Coordinates of C-alpha atoms in Angstrom, one line a residue:
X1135 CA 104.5 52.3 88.2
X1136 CA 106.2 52.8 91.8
X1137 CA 105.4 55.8 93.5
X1138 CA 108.9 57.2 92.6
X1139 CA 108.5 57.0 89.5
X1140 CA 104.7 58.8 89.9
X1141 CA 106.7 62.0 91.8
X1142 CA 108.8 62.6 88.7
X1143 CA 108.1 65.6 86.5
X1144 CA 108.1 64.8 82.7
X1145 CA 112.0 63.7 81.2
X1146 CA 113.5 62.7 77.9
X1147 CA 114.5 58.8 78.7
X1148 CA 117.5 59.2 76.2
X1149 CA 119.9 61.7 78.2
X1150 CA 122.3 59.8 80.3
X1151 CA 122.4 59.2 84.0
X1152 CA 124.2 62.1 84.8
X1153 CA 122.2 64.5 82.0
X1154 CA 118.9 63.7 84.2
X1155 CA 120.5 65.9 86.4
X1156 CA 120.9 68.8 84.7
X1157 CA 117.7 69.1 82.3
X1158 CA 113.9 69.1 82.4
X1159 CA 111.5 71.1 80.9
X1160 CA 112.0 73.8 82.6
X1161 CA 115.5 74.4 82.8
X1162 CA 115.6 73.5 79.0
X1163 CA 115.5 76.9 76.8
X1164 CA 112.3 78.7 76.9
X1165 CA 110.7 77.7 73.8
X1166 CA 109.5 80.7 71.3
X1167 CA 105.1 80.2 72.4
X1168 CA 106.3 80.7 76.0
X1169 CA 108.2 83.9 75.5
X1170 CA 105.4 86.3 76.2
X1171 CA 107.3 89.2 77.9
X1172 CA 107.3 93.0 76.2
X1173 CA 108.2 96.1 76.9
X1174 CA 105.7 96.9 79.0
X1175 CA 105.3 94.0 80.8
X1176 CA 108.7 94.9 82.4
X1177 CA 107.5 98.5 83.1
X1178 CA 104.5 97.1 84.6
X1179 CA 106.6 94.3 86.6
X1180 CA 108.7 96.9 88.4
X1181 CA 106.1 99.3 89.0
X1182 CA 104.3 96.6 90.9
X1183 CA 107.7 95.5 92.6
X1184 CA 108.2 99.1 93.7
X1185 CA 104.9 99.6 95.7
X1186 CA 105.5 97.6 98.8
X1187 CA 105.7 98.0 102.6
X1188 CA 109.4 98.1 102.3
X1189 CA 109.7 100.3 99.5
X1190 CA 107.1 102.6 101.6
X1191 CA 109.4 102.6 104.6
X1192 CA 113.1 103.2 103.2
X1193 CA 113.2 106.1 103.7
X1194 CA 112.4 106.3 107.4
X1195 CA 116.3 104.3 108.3
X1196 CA 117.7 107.0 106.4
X1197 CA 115.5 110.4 107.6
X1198 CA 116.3 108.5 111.5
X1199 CA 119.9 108.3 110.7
X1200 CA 119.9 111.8 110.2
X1201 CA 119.3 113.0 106.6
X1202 CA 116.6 115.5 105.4
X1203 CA 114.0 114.0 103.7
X1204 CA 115.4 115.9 100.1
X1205 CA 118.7 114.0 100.9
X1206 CA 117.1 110.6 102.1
X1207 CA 115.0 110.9 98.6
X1208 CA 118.2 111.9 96.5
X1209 CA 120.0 108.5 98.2
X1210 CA 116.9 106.6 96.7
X1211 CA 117.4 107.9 93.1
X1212 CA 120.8 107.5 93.0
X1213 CA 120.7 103.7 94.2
X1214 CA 118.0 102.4 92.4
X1215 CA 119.7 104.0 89.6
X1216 CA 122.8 102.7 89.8
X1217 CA 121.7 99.1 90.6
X1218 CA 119.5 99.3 87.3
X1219 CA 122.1 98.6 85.1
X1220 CA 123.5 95.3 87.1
X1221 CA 120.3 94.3 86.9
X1222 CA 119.9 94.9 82.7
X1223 CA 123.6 93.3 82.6
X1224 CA 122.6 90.0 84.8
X1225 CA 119.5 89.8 82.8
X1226 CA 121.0 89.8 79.2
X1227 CA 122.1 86.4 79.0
X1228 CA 118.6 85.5 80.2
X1229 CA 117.3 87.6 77.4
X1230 CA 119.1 86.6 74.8
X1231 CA 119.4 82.7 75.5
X1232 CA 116.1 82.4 76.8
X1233 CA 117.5 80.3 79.8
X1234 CA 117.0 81.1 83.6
X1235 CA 119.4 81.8 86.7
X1236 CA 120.5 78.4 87.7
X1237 CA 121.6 78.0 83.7
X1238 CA 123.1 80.8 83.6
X1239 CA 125.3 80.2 86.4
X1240 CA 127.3 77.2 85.0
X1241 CA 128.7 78.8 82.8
X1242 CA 131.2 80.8 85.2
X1243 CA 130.9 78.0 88.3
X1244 CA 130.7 75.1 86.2
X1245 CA 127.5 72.1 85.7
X1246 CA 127.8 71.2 89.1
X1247 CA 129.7 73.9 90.8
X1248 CA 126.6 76.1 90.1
X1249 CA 124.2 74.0 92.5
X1250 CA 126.3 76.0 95.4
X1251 CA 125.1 79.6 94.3
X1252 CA 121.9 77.8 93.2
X1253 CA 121.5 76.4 97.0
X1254 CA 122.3 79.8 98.7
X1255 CA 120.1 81.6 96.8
X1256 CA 116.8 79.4 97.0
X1257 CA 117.4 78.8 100.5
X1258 CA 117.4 82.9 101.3
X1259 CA 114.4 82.6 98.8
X1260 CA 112.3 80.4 100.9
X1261 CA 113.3 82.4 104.1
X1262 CA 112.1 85.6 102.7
X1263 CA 109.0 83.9 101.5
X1264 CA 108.1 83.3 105.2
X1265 CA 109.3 86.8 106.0
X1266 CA 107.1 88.6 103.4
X1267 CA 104.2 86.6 104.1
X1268 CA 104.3 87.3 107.5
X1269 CA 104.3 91.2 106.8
X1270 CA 101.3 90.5 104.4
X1271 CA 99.3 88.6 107.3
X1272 CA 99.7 92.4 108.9
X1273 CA 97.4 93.9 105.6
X1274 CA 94.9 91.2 105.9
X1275 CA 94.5 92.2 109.4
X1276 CA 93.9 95.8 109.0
X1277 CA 91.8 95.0 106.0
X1278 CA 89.5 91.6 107.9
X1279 CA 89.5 95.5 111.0
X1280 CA 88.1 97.6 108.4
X1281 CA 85.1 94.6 107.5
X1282 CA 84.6 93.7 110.7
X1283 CA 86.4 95.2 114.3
X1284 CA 85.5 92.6 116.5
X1285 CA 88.3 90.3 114.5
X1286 CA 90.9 92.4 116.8
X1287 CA 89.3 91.3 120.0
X1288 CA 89.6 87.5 119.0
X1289 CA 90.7 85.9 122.2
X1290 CA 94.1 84.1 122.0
X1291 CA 93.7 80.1 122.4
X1292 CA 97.7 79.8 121.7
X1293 CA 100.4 79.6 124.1
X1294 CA 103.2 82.2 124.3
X1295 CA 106.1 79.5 123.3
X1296 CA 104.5 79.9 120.0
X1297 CA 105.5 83.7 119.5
X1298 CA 102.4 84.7 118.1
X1299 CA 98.3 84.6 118.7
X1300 CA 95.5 83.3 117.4
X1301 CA 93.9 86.6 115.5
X1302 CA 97.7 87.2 113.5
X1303 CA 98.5 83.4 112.8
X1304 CA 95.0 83.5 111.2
X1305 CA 95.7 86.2 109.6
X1306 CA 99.0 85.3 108.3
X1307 CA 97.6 81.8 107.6
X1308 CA 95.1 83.8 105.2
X1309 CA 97.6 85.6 103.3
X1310 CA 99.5 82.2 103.0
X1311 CA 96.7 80.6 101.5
X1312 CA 95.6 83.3 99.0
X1313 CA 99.4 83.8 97.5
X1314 CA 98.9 79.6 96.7
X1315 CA 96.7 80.3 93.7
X1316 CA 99.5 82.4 92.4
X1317 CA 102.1 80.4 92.4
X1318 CA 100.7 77.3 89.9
X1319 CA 100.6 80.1 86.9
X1320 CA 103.6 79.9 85.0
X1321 CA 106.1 82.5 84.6
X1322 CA 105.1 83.4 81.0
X1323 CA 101.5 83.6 82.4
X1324 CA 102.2 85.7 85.8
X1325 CA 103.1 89.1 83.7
X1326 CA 99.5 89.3 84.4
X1327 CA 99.4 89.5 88.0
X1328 CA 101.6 92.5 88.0
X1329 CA 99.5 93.9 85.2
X1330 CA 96.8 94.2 87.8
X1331 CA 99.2 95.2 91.0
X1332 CA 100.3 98.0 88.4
X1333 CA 97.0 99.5 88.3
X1334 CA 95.6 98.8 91.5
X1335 CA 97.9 99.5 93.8
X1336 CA 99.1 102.8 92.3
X1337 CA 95.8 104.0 92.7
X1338 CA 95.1 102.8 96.1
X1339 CA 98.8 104.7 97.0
X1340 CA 97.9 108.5 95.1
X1341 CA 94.6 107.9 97.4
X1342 CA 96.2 107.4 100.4
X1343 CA 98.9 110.0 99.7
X1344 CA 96.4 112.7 98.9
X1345 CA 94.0 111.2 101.9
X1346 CA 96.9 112.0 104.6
X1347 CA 97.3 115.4 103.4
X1348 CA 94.0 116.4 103.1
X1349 CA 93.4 115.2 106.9
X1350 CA 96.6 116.5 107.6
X1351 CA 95.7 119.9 106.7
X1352 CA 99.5 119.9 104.8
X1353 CA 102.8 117.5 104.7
X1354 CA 103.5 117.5 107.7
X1355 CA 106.6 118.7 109.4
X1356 CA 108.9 115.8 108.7
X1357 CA 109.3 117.6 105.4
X1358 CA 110.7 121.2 107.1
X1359 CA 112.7 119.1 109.4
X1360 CA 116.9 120.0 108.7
X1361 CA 119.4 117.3 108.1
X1362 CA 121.6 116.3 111.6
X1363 CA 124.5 114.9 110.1
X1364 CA 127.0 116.8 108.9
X1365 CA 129.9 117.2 107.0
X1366 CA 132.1 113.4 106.4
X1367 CA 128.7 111.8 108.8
X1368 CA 126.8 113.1 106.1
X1369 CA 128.6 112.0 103.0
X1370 CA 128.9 108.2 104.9
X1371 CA 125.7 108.7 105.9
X1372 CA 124.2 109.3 102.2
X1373 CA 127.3 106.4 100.9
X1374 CA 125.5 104.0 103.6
X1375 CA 121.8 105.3 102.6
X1376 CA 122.2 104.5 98.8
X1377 CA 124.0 100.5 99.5
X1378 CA 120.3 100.0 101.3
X1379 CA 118.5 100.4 98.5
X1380 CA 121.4 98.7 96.1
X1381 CA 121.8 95.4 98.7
X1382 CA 117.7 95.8 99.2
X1383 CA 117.9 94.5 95.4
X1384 CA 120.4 92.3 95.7
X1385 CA 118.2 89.0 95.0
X1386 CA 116.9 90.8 91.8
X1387 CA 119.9 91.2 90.6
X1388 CA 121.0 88.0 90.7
X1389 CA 117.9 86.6 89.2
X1390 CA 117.0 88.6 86.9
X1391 CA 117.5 86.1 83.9
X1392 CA 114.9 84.4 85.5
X1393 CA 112.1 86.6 84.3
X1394 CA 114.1 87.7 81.2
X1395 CA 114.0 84.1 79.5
X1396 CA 110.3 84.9 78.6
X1397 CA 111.4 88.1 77.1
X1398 CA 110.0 88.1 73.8
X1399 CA 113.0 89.9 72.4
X1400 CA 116.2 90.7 73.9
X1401 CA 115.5 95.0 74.0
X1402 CA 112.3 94.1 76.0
X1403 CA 114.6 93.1 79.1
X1404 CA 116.7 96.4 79.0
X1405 CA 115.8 99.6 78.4
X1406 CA 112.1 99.4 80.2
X1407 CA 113.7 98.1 83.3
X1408 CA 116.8 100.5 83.2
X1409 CA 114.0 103.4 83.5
X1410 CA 111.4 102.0 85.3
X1411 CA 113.4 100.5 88.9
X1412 CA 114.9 103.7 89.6
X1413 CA 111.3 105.8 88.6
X1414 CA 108.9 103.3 90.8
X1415 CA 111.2 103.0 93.8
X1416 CA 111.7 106.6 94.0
X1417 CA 108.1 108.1 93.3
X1418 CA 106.9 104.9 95.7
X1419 CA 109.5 106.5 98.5
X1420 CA 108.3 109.6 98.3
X1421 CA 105.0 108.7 98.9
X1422 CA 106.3 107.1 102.1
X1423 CA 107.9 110.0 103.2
X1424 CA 104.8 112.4 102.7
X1425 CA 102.4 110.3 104.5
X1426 CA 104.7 109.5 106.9
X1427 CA 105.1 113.4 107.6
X1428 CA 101.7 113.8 107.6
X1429 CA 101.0 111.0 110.2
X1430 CA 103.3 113.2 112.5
X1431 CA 101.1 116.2 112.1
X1432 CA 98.2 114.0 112.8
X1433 CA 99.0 111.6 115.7
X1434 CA 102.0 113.6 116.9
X1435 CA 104.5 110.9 115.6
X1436 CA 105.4 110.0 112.8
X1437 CA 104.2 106.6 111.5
X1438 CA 106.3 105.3 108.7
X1439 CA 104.4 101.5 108.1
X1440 CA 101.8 102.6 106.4
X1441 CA 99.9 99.6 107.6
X1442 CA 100.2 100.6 111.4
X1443 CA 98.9 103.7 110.2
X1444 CA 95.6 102.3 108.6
X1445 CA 95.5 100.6 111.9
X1446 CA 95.4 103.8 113.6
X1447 CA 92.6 105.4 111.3
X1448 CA 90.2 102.6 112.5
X1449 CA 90.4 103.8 116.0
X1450 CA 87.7 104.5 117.9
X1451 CA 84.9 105.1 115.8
X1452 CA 85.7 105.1 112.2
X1453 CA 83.0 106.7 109.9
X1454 CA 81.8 104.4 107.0
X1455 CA 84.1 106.3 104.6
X1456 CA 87.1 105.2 106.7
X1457 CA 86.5 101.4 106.9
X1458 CA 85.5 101.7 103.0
X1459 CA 89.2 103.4 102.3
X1460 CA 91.5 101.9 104.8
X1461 CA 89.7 98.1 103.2
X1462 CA 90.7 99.3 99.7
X1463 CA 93.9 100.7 100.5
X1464 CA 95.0 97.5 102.6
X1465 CA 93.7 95.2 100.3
X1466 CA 96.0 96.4 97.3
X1467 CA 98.7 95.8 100.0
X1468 CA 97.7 92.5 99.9
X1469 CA 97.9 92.7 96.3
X1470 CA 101.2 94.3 96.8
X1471 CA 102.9 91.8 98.7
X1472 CA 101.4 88.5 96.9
X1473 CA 103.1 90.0 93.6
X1474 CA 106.4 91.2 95.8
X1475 CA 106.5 87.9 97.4
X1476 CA 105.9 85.7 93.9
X1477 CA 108.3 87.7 91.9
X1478 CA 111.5 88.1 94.4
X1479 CA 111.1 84.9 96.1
X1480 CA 108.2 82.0 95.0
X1481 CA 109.9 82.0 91.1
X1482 CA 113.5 82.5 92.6
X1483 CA 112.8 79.7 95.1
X1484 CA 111.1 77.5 91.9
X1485 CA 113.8 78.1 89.5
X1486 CA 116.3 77.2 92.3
X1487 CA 115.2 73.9 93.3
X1488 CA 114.2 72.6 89.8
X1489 CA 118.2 72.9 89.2
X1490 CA 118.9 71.0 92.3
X1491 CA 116.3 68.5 91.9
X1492 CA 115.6 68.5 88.3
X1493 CA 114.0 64.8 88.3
X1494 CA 111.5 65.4 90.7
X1495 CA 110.9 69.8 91.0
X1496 CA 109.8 71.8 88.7
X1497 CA 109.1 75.5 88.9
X1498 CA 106.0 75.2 90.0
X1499 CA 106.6 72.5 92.8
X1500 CA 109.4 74.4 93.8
X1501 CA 107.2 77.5 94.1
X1502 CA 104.8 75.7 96.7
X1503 CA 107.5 73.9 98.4
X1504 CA 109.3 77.5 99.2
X1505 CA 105.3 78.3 100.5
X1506 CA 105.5 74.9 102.8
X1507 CA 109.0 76.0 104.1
X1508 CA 108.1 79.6 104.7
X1509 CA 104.6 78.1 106.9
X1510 CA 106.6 75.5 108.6
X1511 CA 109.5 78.4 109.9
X1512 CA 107.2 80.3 111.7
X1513 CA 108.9 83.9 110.3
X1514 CA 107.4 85.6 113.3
X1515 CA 109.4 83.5 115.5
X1516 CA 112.8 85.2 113.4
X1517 CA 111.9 88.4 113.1
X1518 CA 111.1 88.6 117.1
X1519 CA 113.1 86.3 118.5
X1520 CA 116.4 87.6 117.2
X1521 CA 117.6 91.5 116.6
X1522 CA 120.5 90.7 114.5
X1523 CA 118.3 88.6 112.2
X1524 CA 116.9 91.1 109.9
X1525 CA 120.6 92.4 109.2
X1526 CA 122.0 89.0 108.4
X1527 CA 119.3 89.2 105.3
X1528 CA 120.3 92.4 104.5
X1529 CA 124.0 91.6 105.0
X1530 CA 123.4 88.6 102.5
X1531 CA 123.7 90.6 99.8
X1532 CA 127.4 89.9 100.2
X1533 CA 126.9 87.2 98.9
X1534 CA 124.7 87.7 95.8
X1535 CA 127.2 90.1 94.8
X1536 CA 129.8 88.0 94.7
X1537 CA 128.0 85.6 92.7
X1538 CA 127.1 88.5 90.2
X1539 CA 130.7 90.2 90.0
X1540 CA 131.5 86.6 88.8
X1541 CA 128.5 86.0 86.3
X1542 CA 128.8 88.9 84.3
X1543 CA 132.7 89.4 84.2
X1544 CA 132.0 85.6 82.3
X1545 CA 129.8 86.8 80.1
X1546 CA 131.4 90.5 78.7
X1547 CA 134.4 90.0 79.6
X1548 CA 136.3 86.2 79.2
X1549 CA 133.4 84.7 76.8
X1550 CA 132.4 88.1 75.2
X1551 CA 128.5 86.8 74.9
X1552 CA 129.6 83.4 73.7
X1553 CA 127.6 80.4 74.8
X1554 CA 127.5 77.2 74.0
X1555 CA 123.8 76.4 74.9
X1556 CA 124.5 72.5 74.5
X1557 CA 127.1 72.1 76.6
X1558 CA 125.0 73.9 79.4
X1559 CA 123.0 70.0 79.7
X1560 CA 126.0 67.8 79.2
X1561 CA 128.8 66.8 81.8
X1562 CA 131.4 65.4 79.3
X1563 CA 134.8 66.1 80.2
X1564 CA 135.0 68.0 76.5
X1565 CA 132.1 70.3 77.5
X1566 CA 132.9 74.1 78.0
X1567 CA 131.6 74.1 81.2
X1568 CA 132.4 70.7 82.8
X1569 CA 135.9 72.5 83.8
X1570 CA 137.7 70.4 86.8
X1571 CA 135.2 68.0 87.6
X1572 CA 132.4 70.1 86.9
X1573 CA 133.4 73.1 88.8
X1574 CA 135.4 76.2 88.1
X1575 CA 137.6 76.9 90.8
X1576 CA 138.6 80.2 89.0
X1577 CA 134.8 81.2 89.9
X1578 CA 135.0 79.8 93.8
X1579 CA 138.8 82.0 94.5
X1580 CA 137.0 84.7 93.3
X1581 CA 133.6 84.5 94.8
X1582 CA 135.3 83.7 98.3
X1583 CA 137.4 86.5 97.8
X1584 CA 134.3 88.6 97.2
X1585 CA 133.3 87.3 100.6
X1586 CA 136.5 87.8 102.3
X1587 CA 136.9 91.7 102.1
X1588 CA 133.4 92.1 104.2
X1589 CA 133.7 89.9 106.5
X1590 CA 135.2 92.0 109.2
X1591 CA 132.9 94.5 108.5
X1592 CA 129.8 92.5 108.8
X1593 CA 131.2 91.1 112.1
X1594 CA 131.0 95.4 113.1
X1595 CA 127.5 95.3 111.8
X1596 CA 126.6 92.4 114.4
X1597 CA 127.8 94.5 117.4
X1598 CA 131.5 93.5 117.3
X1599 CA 134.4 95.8 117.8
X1600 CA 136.0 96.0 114.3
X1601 CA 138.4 98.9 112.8
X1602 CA 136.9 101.4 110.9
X1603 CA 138.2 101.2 107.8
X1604 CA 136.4 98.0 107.6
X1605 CA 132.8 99.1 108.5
X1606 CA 133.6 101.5 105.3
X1607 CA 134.5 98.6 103.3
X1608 CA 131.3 97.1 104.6
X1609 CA 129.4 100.1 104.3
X1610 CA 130.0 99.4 100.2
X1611 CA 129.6 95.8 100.1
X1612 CA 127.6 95.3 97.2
X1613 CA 131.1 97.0 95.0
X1614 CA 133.6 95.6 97.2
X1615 CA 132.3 92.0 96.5
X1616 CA 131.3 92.5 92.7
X1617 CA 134.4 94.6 92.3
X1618 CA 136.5 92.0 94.3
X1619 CA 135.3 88.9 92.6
X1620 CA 135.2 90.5 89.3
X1621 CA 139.0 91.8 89.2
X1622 CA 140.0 88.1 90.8
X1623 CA 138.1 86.3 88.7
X1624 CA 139.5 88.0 85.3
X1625 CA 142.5 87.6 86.7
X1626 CA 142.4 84.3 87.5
X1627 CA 141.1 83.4 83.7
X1628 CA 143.8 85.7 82.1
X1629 CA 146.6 83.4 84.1
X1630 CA 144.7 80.1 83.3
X1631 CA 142.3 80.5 80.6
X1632 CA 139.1 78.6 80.2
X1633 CA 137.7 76.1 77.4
X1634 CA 136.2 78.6 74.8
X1635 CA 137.6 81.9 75.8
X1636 CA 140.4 82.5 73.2
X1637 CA 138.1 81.5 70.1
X1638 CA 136.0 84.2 71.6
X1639 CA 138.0 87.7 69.9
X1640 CA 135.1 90.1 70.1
X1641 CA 131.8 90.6 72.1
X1642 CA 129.3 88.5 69.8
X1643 CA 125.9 87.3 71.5
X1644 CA 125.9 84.2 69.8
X1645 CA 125.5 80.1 70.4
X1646 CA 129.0 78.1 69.1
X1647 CA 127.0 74.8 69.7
X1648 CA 124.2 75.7 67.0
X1649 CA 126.9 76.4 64.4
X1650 CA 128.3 73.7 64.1
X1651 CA 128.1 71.9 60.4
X1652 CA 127.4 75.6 59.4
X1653 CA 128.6 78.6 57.1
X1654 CA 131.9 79.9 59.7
X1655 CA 131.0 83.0 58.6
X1656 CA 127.8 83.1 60.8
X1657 CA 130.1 83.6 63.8
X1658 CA 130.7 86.9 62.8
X1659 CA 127.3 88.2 62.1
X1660 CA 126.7 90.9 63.7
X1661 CA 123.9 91.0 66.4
X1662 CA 122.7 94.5 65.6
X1663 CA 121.7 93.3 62.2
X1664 CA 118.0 93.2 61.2
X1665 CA 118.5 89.4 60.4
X1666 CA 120.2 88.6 63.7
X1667 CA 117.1 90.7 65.7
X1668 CA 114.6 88.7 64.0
X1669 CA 116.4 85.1 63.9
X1670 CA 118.9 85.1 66.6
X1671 CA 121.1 82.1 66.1
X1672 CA 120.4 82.1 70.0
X1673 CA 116.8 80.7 68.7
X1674 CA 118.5 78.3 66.6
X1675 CA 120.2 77.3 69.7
X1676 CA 116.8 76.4 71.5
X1677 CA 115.4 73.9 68.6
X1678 CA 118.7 72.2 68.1
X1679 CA 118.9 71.3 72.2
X1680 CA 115.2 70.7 72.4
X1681 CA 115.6 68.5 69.9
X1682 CA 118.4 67.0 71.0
X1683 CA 116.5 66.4 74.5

């Protein structure tokens, strides 16, 4: 056996040339033993997600901008809550089909014009790895502080072209090589982690919320402090306030079916997480915002990382008590960022590159090869080196958006929840989904044009000299591009409709390929029937193309 052959993950030899392409095990429907995902599994997930260094600090942009904190915190509500639902809607077909993101996605963009989004989307993955890690060395360094303060006086043995010195490259290196464990459980098996981050670091945040008060003697006076803006500043100030958060979840939006395939029943993937992202986020932010105001009361400034302002309780000479808390308090921020940096980027980044190189990546290789690519960067290097670089991730939620506007304007609105789960591994000329050559140029006009109407706007957020009325635009960039590339891309299918669409007359979660040879009348079973929740023809769907594969 030749080493090529030795690198390849595990393949049906029947499927043609081009079918060994588009399928392997993991890109094939989640099979029934591997959907392990409940309710609270997805409470649990996005309560872990929530309590993060970013999380912690959103509301310091907004509070510097100008808002009060009861304003900043009201932004925070509002746009977690209104990216919830996207987030539900992305995730349904996921849910109900059991298949991940870069599945999902040929059905609007075609079999192969998917592997564009796919490409975009793990390569931002992989970059944000890096970038997440690197905030995570920062934890392990307050936390190695609290064990031991000689590790800040390590002498530097690096040169200065590397951007970085030998005490925080070990320290990053450390994080790096914990979150690698992690990444080899499967994603029916990782609910687990977040179990833990859950319980932990909740705890570990109440302590250090009631900690800062206590040695605050109060909240501080960030929370007294009046709002600056007023009157239209304000209301574009709170407009631009609540797109943060909704572009900060951009990435979970778009792969969202990714964790929703191992949903053990379509409900599981809905409800929990339409309460529980706007409740973690916003209970998380005001956290930040307390201790933050506290710190000010404190130091005299306010502090919003809440790792720089451990760092600042082991100055001098910390009591016992001190080291204990800031080491428990940093190390569920490790916690916090392994399970941040896993579930938003290391499973994104896996699921991405098995669809681009199914013969050779699976999840879980894909998972350590977006770890290799986020060492071999050096992240510290970006985030230094280049002052526009941390809003060209933000702005990349133009992007995403774009790619979502399109993915669920397919699935309510031109298939009406129609799928046919075989076509999905085939790239026949007859398949739903092979469209012109494989691509849906429908999908492309209208995720350029998506693009498009921020451009100018995002120039403006680069320093550039634009009009106003396109900063606003820009200012709303997650609705201009879904909104954009959802009104083209109906458009576009009403004047030229696709394979599939006109047999579809109502909104019917249901597989086409798995009824064929069968009773017609199972088409229009409804999916609120008891039958339907118990055996979805959707889990018909998975036997017949397992089978078939």
């Amino acid at each position: 056996m030749g080493i090529v052959q030795r690198l390849q993950v595990r393949q049906n030899q029947n499927v043609s040339y081009s079918e060994s392409f588009l399928q392997n095990e993991d890109l094939l429907p989640v099979p029934e033993e591997k959907r392990t995902w409940g309710y609270w599994n997805f409470i649990a997930f996005w309560i872990a997600d929530s309590f993060n260094i970013n999380t912690w600090m959103i509301v310091s942009s907004m509070v510097q901008l100008g808002l009060s904190w009861w304003q900043a915190w009201i932004c925070v509500w509002i746009g977690y809550g209104v990216v919830a639902p996207f987030i539900v809607a992305n995730a349904r077909p996921g849910a109900v089909f059991h298949v991940t993101f870069p599945v999902v996605a040929r059905t609007s963009f075609g079999v192969w014009g998917s592997l564009w989004c796919v490409f975009n989307r793990g390569a931002m993955a992989c970059i944000w790895y890096g970038v997440q890690a690197s905030i995570g060395g920062s934890c392990v360094l307050v936390m190695l502080r609290a064990m031991w303060p000689s590790v800040n006086n390590i002498p530097n043995s690096m040169p200065a072209s590397s951007g970085t010195n030998t005490r925080d490259f070990m320290c990053f290196f450390l994080f790096w090589l914990i979150s690698l464990p992690a990444i080899w459980f499967p994603i029916h098996k990782i609910r687990h982690l977040f179990t833990l981050k859950a319980v932990v670091v909740p705890i570990a945040g109440i302590t250090f919320f009631i900690w800062c008060i206590v040695k605050a003697h109060g909240v501080g006076p960030i929370i007294h402090q009046p709002a600056t803006l007023h009157g239209s500043a304000l209301g574009w100030g709170m407009v631009s306030s609540i797109m943060s958060c909704i572009s900060n979840m951009a990435t979970l939006v778009t792969n969202a079916p990714d964790f929703a395939s191992r949903a053990r029943h379509p409900s599981a993937a809905g409800l929990p997480q339409l309460i529980s992202v706007p409740l973690g986020f916003s209970i998380v932010s005001f956290f930040g915002v307390i201790v933050s105001s506290s710190s000010q009361a404190i130091y005299g400034e306010a502090v919003w990382s809440p790792i720089d302002l451990l760092g600042k309780f082991l100055d001098g000479e910390p009591s016992h008590a001190t080291r204990f808390g800031v080491w428990f308090i940093a190390a569920s921020f490790i916690i916090a960022q392994l399970g941040t940096n896993i579930s938003a980027n290391s499973i994104s980044a896996g699921c991405d590159l098995t669809a681009l190189f199914p013969r050779f990546i699976n999840i879980r290789r894909g998972g350590y090869v977006a770890a290799i690519v986020g060492l071999c960067m050096l992240p510290w290097n970006l985030l230094k080196s280049s002052n526009s670089f941390t809003s060209y991730l933000s702005a990349y939620s133009v992007f995403l958006s774009s790619i979502a506007g399109v993915m669920i304007t397919d699935y309510y609105v031109i298939h009406k929840g129609h799928y046919n789960v075989k076509d999905l591994y085939r790239a026949q000329q007859d398949g739903w989904y092979y469209y012109t050559y494989g691509i849906n140029f429908r999908a492309y006009a209208a995720y350029i044009a998506g693009i498009l109407i921020n451009v100018v706007g995002f120039a403006g957020a680069t320093g550039r000299s634009v009009p106003l009325a396109a900063t606003r635009i820009y200012e709303m960039s997650f609705f201009t591009g879904f909104g954009v590339s959802a009104l083209i891309y109906w458009s576009l299918n009403f004047l030229f409709p696709v394979r599939g669409s006109k047999e579809c007359s109502r909104f019917e979660e249901i597989d086409v390929s798995a009824l064929v040879g069968t009773n017609p009348e199972m088409v229009d079973r409804s999916r609120e029937s008891d039958d339907f929740d118990k055996k979805s023809v959707a889990s018909e769907a998975v036997h017949s193309v397992r089978s078939r594969v």
